[in-house]
mmCIF file of C-alpha atoms and ligand atoms in Angstrom:
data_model
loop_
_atom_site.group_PDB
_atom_site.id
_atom_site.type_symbol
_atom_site.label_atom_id
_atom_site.label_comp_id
_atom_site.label_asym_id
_atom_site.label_seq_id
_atom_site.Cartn_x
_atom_site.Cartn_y
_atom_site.Cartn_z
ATOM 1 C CA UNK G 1 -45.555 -30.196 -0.809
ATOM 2 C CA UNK G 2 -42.751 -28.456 -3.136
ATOM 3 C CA UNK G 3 -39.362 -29.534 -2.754
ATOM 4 C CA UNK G 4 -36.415 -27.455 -3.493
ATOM 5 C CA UNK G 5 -34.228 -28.957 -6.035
ATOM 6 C CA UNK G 6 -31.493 -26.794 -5.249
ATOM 7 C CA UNK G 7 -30.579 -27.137 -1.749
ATOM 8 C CA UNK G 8 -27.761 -24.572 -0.665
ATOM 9 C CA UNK G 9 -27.951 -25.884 3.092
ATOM 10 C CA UNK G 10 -26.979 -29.287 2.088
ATOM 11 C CA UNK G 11 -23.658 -28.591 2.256
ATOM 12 C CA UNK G 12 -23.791 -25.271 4.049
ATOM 13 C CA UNK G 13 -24.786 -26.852 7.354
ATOM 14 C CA UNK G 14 -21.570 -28.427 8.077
ATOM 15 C CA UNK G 15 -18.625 -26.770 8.864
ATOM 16 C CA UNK G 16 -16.366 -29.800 7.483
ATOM 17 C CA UNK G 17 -18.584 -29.156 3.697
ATOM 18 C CA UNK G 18 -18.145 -25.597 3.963
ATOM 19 C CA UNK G 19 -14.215 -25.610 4.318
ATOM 20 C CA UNK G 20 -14.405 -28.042 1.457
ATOM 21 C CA UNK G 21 -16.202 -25.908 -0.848
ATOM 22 C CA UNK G 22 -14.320 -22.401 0.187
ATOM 23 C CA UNK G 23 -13.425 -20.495 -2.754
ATOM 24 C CA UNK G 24 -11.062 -18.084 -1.658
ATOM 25 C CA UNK G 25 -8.707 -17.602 1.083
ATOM 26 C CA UNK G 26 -6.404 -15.693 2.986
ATOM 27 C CA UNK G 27 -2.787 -16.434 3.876
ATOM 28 C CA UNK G 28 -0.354 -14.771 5.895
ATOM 29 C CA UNK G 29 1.803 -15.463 2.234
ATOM 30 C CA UNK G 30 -0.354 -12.383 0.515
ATOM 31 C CA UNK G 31 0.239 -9.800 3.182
ATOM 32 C CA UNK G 32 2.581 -6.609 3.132
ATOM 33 C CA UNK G 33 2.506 -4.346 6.166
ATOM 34 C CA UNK G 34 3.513 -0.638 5.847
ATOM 35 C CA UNK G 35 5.563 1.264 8.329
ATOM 36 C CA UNK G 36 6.510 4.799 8.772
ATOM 37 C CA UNK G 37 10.279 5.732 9.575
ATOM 38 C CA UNK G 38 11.494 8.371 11.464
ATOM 39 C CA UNK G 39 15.166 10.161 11.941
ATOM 40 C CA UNK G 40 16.355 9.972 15.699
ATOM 41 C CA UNK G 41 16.297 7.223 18.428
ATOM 42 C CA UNK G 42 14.189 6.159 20.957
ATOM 43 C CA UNK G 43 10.943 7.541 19.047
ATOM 44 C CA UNK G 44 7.867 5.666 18.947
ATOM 45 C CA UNK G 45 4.735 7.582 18.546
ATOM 46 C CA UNK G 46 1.602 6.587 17.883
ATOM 47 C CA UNK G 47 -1.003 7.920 15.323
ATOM 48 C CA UNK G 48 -3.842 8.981 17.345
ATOM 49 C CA UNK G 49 -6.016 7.681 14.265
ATOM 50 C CA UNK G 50 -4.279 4.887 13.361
ATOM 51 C CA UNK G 51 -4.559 3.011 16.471
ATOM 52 C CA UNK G 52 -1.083 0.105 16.829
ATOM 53 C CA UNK G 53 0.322 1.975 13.899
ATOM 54 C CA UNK G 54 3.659 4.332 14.805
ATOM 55 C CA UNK G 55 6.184 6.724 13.437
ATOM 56 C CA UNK G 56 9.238 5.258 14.940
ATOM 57 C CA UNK G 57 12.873 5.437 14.606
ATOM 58 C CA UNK G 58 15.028 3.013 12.980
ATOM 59 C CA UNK G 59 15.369 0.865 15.890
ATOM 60 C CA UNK G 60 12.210 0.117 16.614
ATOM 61 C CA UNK G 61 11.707 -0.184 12.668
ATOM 62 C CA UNK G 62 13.679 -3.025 13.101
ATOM 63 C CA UNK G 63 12.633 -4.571 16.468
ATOM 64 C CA UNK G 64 9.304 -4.416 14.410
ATOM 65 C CA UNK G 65 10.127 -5.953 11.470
ATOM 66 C CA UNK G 66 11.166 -8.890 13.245
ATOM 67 C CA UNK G 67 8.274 -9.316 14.191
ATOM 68 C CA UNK G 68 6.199 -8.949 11.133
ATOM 69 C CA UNK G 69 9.123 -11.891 9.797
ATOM 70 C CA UNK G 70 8.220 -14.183 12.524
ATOM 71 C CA UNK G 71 4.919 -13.366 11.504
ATOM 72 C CA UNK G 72 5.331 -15.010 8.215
ATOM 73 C CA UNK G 73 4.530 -11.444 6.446
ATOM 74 C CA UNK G 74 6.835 -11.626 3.392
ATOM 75 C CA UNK G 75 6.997 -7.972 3.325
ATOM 76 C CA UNK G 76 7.238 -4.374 4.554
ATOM 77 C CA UNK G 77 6.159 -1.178 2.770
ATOM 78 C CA UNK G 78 8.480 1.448 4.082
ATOM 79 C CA UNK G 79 7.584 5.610 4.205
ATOM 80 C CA UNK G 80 10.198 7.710 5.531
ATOM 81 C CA UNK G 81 9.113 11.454 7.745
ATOM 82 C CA UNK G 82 12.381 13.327 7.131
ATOM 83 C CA UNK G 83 14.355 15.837 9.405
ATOM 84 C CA UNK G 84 13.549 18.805 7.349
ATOM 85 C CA UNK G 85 11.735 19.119 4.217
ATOM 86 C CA UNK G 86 12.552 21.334 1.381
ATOM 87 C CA UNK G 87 10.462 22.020 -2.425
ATOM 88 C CA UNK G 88 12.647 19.495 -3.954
ATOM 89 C CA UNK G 89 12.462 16.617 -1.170
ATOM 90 C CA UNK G 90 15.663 16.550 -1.602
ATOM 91 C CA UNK G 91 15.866 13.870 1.857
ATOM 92 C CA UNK G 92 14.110 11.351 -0.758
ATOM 93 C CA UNK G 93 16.727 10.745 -2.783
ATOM 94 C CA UNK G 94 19.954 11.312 -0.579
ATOM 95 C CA UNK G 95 22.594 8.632 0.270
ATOM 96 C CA UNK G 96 21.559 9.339 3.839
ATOM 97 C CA UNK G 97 17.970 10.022 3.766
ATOM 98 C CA UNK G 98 15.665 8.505 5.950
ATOM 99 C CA UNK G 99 14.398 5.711 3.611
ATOM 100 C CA UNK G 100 18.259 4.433 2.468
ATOM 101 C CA UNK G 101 19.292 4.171 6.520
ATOM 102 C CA UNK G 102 15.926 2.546 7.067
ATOM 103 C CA UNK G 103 16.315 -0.178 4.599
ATOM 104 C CA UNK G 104 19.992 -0.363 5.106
ATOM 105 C CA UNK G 105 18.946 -1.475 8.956
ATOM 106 C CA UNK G 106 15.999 -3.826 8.064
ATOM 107 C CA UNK G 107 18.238 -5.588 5.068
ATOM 108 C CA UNK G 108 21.525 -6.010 7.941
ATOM 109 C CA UNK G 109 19.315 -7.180 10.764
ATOM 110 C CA UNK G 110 16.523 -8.607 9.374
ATOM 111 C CA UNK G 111 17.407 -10.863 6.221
ATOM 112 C CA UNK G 112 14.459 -12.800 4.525
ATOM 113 C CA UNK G 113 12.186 -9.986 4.757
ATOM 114 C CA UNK G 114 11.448 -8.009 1.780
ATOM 115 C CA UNK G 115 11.611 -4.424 1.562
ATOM 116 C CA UNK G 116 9.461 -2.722 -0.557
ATOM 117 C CA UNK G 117 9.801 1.157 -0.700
ATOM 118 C CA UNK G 118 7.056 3.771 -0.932
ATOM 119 C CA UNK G 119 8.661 6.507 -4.191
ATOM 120 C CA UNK G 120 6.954 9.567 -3.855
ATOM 121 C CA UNK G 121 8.118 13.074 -3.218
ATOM 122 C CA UNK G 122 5.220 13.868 -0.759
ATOM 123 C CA UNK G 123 6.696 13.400 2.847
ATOM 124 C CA UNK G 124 9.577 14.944 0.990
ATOM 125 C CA UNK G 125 8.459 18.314 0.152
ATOM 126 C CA UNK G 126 7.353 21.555 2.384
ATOM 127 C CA UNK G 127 4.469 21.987 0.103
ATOM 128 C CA UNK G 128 3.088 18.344 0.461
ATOM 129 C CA UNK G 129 2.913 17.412 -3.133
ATOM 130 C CA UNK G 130 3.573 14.492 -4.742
ATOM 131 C CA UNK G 131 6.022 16.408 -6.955
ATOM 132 C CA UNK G 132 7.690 20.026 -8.017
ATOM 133 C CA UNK G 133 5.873 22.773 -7.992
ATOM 134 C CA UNK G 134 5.803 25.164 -11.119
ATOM 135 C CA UNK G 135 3.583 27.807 -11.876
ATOM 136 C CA UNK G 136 1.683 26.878 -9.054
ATOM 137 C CA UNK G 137 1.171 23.499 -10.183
ATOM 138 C CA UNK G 138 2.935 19.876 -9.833
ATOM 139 C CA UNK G 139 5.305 19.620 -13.043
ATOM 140 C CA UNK G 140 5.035 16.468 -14.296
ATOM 141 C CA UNK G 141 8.316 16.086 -16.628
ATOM 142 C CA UNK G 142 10.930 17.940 -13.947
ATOM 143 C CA UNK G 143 9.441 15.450 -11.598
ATOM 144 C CA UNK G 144 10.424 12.174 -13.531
ATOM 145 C CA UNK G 145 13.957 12.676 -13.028
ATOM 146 C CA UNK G 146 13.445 12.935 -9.570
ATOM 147 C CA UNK G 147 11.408 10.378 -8.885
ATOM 148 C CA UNK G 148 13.853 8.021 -10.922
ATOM 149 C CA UNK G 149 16.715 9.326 -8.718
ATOM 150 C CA UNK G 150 14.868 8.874 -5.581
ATOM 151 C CA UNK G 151 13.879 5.013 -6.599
ATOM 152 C CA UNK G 152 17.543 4.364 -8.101
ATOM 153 C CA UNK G 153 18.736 5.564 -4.334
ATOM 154 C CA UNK G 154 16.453 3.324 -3.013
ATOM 155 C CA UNK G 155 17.427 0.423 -4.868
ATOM 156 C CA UNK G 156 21.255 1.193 -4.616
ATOM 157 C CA UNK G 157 20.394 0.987 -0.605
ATOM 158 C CA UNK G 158 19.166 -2.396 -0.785
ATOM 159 C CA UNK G 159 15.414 -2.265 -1.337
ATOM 160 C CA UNK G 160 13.805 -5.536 -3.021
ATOM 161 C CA UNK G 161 11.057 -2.950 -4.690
ATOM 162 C CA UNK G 162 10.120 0.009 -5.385
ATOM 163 C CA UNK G 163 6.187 0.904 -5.073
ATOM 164 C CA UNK G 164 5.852 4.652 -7.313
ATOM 165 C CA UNK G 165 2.725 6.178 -5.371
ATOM 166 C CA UNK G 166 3.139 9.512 -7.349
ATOM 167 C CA UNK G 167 0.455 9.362 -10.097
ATOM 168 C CA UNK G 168 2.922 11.160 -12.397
ATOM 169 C CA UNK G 169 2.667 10.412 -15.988
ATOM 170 C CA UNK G 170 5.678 8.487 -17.769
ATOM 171 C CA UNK G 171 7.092 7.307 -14.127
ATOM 172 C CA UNK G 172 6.937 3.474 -14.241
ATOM 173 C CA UNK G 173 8.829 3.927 -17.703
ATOM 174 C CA UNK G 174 11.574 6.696 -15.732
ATOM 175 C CA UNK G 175 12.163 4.596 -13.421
ATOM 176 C CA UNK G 176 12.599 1.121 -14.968
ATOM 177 C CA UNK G 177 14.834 3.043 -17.300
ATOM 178 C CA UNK G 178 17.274 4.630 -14.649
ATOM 179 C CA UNK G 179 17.106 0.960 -12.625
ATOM 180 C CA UNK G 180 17.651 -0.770 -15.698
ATOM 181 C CA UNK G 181 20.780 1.442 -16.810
ATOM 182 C CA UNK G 182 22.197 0.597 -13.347
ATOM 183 C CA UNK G 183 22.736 -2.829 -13.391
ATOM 184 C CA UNK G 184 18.793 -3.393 -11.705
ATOM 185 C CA UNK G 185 16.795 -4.771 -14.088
ATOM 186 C CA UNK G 186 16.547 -7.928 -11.577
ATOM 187 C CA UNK G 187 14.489 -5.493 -8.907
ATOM 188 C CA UNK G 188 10.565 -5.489 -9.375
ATOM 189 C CA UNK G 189 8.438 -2.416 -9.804
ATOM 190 C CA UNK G 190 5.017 -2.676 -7.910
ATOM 191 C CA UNK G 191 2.891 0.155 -9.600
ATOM 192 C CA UNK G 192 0.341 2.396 -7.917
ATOM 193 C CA UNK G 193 -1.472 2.305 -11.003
ATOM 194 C CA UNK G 194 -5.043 2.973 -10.071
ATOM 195 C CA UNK G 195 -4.867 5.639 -7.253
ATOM 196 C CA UNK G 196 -7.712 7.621 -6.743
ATOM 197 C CA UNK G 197 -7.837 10.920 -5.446
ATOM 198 C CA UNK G 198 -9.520 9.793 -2.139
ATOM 199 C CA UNK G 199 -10.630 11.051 1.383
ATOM 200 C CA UNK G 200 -9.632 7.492 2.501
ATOM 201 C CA UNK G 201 -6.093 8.806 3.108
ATOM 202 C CA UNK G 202 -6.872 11.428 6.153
ATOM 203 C CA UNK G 203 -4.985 9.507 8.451
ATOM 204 C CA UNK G 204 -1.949 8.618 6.391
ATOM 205 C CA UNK G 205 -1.152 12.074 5.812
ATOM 206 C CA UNK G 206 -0.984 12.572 9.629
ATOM 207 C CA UNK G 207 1.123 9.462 9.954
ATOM 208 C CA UNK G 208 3.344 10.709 6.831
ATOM 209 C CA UNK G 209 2.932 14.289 7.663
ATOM 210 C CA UNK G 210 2.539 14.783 3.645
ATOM 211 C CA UNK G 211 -1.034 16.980 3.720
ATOM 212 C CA UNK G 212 -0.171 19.669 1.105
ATOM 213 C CA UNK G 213 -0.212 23.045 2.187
ATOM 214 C CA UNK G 214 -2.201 24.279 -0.724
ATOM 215 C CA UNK G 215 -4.972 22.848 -3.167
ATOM 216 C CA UNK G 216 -5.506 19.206 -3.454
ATOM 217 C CA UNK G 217 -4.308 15.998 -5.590
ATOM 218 C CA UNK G 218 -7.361 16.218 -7.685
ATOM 219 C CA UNK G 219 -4.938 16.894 -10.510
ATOM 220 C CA UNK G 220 -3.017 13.939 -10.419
ATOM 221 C CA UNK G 221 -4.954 11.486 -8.466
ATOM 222 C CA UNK G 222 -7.702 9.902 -10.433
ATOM 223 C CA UNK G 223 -11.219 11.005 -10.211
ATOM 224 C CA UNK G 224 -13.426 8.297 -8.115
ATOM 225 C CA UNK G 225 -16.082 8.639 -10.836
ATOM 226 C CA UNK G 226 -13.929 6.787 -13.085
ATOM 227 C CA UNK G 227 -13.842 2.870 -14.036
ATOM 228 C CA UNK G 228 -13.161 2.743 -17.566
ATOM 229 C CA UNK G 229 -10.259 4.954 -17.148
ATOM 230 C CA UNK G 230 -8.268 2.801 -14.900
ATOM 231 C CA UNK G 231 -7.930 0.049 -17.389
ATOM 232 C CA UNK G 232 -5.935 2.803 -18.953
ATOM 233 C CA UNK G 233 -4.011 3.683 -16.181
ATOM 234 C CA UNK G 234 -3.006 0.123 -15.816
ATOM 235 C CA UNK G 235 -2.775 -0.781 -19.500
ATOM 236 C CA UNK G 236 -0.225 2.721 -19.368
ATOM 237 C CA UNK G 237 1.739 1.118 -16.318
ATOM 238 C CA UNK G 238 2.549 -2.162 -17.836
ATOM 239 C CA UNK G 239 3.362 -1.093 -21.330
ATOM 240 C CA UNK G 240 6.143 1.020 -19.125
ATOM 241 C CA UNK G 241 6.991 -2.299 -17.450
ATOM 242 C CA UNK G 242 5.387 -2.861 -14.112
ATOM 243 C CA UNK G 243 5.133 -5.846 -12.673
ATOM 244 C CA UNK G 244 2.821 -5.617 -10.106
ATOM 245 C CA UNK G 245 0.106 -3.265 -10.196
ATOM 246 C CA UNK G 246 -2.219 -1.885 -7.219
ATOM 247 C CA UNK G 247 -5.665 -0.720 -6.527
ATOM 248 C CA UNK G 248 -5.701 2.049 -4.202
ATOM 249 C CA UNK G 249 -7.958 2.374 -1.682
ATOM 250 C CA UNK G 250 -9.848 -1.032 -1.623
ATOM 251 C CA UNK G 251 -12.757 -1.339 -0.056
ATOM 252 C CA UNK G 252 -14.979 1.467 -1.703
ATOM 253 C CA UNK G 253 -13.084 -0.029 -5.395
ATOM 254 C CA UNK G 254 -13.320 -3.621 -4.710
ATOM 255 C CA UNK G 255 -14.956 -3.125 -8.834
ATOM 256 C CA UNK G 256 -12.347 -1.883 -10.118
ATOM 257 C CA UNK G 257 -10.047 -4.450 -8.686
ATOM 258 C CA UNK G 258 -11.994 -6.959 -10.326
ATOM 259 C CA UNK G 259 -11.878 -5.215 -13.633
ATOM 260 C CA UNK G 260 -8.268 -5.332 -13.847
ATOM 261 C CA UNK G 261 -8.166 -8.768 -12.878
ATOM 262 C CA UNK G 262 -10.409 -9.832 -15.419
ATOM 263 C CA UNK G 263 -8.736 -7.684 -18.128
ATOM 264 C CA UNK G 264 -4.723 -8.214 -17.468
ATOM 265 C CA UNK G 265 -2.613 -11.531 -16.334
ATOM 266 C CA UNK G 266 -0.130 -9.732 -13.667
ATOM 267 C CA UNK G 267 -0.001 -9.754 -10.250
ATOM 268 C CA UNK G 268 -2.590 -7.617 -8.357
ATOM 269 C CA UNK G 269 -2.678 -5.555 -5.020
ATOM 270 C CA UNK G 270 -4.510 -3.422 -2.778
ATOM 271 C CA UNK G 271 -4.347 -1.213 -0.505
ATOM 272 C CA UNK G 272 -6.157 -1.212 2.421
ATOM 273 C CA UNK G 273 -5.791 2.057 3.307
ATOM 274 C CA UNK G 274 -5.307 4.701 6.866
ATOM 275 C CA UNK G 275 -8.882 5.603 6.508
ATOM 276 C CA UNK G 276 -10.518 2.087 5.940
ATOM 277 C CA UNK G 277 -8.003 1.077 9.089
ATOM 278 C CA UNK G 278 -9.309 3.896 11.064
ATOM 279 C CA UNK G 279 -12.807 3.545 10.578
ATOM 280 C CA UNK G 280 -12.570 -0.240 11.609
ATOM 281 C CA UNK G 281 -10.354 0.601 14.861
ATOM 282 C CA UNK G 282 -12.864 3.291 15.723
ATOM 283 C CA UNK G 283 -15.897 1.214 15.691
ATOM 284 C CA UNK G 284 -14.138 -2.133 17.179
ATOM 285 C CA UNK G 285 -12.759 0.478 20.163
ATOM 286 C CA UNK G 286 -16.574 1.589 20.902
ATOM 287 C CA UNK G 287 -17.541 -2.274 20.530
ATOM 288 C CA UNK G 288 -20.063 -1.302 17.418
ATOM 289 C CA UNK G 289 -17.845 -4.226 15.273
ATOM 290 C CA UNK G 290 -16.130 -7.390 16.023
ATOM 291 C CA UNK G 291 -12.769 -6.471 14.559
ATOM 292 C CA UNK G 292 -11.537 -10.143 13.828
ATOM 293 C CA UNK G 293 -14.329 -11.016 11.882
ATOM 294 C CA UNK G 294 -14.964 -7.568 9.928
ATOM 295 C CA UNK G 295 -11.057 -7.501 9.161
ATOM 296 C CA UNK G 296 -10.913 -11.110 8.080
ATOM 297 C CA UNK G 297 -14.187 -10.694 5.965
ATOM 298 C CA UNK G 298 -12.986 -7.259 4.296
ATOM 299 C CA UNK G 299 -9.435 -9.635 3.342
ATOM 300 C CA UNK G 300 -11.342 -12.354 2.328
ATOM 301 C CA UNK G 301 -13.433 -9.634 -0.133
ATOM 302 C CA UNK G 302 -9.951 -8.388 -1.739
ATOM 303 C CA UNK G 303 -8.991 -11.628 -2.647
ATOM 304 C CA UNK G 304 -12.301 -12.793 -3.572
ATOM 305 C CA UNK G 305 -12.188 -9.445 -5.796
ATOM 306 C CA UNK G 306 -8.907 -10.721 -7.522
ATOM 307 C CA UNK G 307 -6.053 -9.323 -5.379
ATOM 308 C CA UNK G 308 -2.923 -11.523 -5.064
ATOM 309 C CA UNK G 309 -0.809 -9.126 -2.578
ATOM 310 C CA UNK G 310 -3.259 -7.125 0.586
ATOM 311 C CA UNK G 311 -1.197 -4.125 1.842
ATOM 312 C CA UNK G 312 -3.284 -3.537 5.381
ATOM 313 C CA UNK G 313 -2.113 -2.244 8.787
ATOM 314 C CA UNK G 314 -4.284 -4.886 10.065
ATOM 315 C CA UNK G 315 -1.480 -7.872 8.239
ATOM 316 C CA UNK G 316 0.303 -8.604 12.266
ATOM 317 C CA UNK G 317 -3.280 -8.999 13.498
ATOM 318 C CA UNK G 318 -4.257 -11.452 10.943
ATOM 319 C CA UNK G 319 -1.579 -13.512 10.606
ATOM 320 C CA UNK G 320 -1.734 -13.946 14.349
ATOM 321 C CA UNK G 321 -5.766 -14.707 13.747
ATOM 322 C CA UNK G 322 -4.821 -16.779 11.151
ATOM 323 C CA UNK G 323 -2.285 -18.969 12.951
ATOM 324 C CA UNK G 324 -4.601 -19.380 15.667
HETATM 325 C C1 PBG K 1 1.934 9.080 -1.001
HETATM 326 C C2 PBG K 1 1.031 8.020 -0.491
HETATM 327 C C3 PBG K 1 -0.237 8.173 0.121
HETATM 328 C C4 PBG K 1 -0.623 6.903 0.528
HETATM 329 C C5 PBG K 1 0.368 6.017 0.124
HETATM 330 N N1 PBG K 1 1.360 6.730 -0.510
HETATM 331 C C6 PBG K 1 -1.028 9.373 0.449
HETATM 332 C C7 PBG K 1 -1.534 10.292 -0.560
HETATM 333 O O1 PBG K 1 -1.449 10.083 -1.767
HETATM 334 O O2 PBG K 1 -2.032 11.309 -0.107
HETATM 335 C C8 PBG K 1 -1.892 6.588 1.277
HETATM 336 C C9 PBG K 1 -1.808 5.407 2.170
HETATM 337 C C10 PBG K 1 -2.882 5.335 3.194
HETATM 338 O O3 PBG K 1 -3.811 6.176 3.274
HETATM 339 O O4 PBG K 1 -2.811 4.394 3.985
HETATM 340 N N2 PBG K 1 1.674 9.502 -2.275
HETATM 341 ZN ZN1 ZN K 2 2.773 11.446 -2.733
#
């Protein structure tokens, strides 16, 4: 009778062996949970795709927050809807915008927890870009400067980082420059570095109520065809000076993530983004999926993949699962 020399099941068949031999795992330590911050008081409103996720005013920002501390989450990532938008988003990079009060609030009441701020001009603007428009098109150089201003305001506010999600050329380097020049150089950059243009982020933009009112990000966004070119965009990203940088969305570029983690020594992370949340929220409501064990498998994939940091609406749920 053949005998298997190699005999996987050995060790397999025990749960003991198996938690022995576990290569990767998940901690409550490599979580940051976004939120989405509105003017006004007493709002809390739900996104009807985004299931548990809300646009809420500062106070329950806060209340929230708390929670995510007592969580063990180390961090927020904070996106502001303003009061009224304009084609500079100007409320992105005012004293008093919804983003400075926001992390003004969370810093006061809720010391220990690190805020890390979402820099982008696209909940900003009444066009829904990601920048100013010129000639039709998102300018790239006019919207350094403001991007730089908006980060510097968020920094001057009392964020711990700033996370540039605008897929601008030259913005990592604008920004570490104005920082720097202000006494900064202490605060962290986390880079959106590889951010594809991506259907993935339907949900977000109802959350963020940043769909742009004409054309598409195509131009700025990366195309999802493309592996090769986002070691470039990374390679670009660090010579600028980031310190972190992120793969955006995760789960259809779990490759890519493990391309830059086998080609560069910095910290990585992901995003797990609106879309990937929704589509697990919609199946676990119908009962199609068991949503503890798909979410903790699809975590367990992004750090298996390379990621140090997981930026997921699901991070209260499983660092409750994993206390348990
Ligand atoms: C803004 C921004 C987006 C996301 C994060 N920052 C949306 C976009 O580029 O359209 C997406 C996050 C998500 O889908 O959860 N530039
Ligand atoms: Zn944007």
């Amino acid at each position: 009778m053949f005998s298997p020399q190699f005999r996987a099941r050995r060790i397999r068949g025990n749960e003991t062996f198996r938690r022995m031999v576990r290569e990767t795992s998940v901690s409550a330590n490599d979580l940051v949970y976004p939120m989405f911050s509105a003017f006004g008081s007493g709002i809390k409103k739900e996104i009807s795709s985004m299931p548990g996720i809300y646009q809420q005013s500062i106070e329950h920002i806060v209340a929230e927050a708390k929670e995510v501390k007592a969580l063990g989450i180390p961090a927020v990532l904070l996106f502001g809807i303003p009061v009224r938008k304009d084609s500079v988003g100007s409320d992105a990079y005012s004293d008093t915008g919804i983003i400075q009060e926001t992390v003004r609030a969370i810093k006061n009441e809720v010391p220990g927890l690190a805020v890390i701020t979402d820099v982008c001009l696209c909940e900003y603007t009444d066009h829904g870009h990601c920048g100013i428009i010129k000639n039709g098109d998102v300018d790239n150089d006019s919207t350094l400067k403001l991007l730089a201003r908006e980060a510097l305001s968020h920094v001057q506010a009392g964020a711990d980082m700033v996370a540039p999600s605008d897929m601008m050329d030259g913005r990592v380097g604008a920004i570490r420059e104005i920082l720097d020049e202000n006494g900064y150089d202490a605060i962290p950059i986390m880079s959106y570095a590889v951010k594809y243009a991506s259907g993935y982020y339907g949900p977000f933009r109802e959350a963020a109520e940043s769909t742009p009112q004409f054309g598409d990000r195509r131009g700025y966004q990366m195309d999802p065809g493309n592996r090769r070119e986002a070691l470039r965009e990374a390679a670009a990203d660090i010579e600028e000076g980031a310190d972190i940088i992120m793969v955006k969305p995760g789960l259809p570029y779990l490759d890519i993530l493990r391309d830059l983690r086998n080609e560069f020594n910095l910290p990585l992370a992901v995003y797990n983004v609106s879309g990937e949340y929704s589509m697990v929220k919609g199946a676990a409501e119908r009962g199609w999926i068991d949503e503890e064990r798909v979410v903790m498998e699809t975590m367990t994939a992004f750090k298996r993949a390379g990621a140090d940091i997981v930026i997921t609406y699901h991070a209260k749920d499983v660092a409750r699962w994993l206390a348990n």
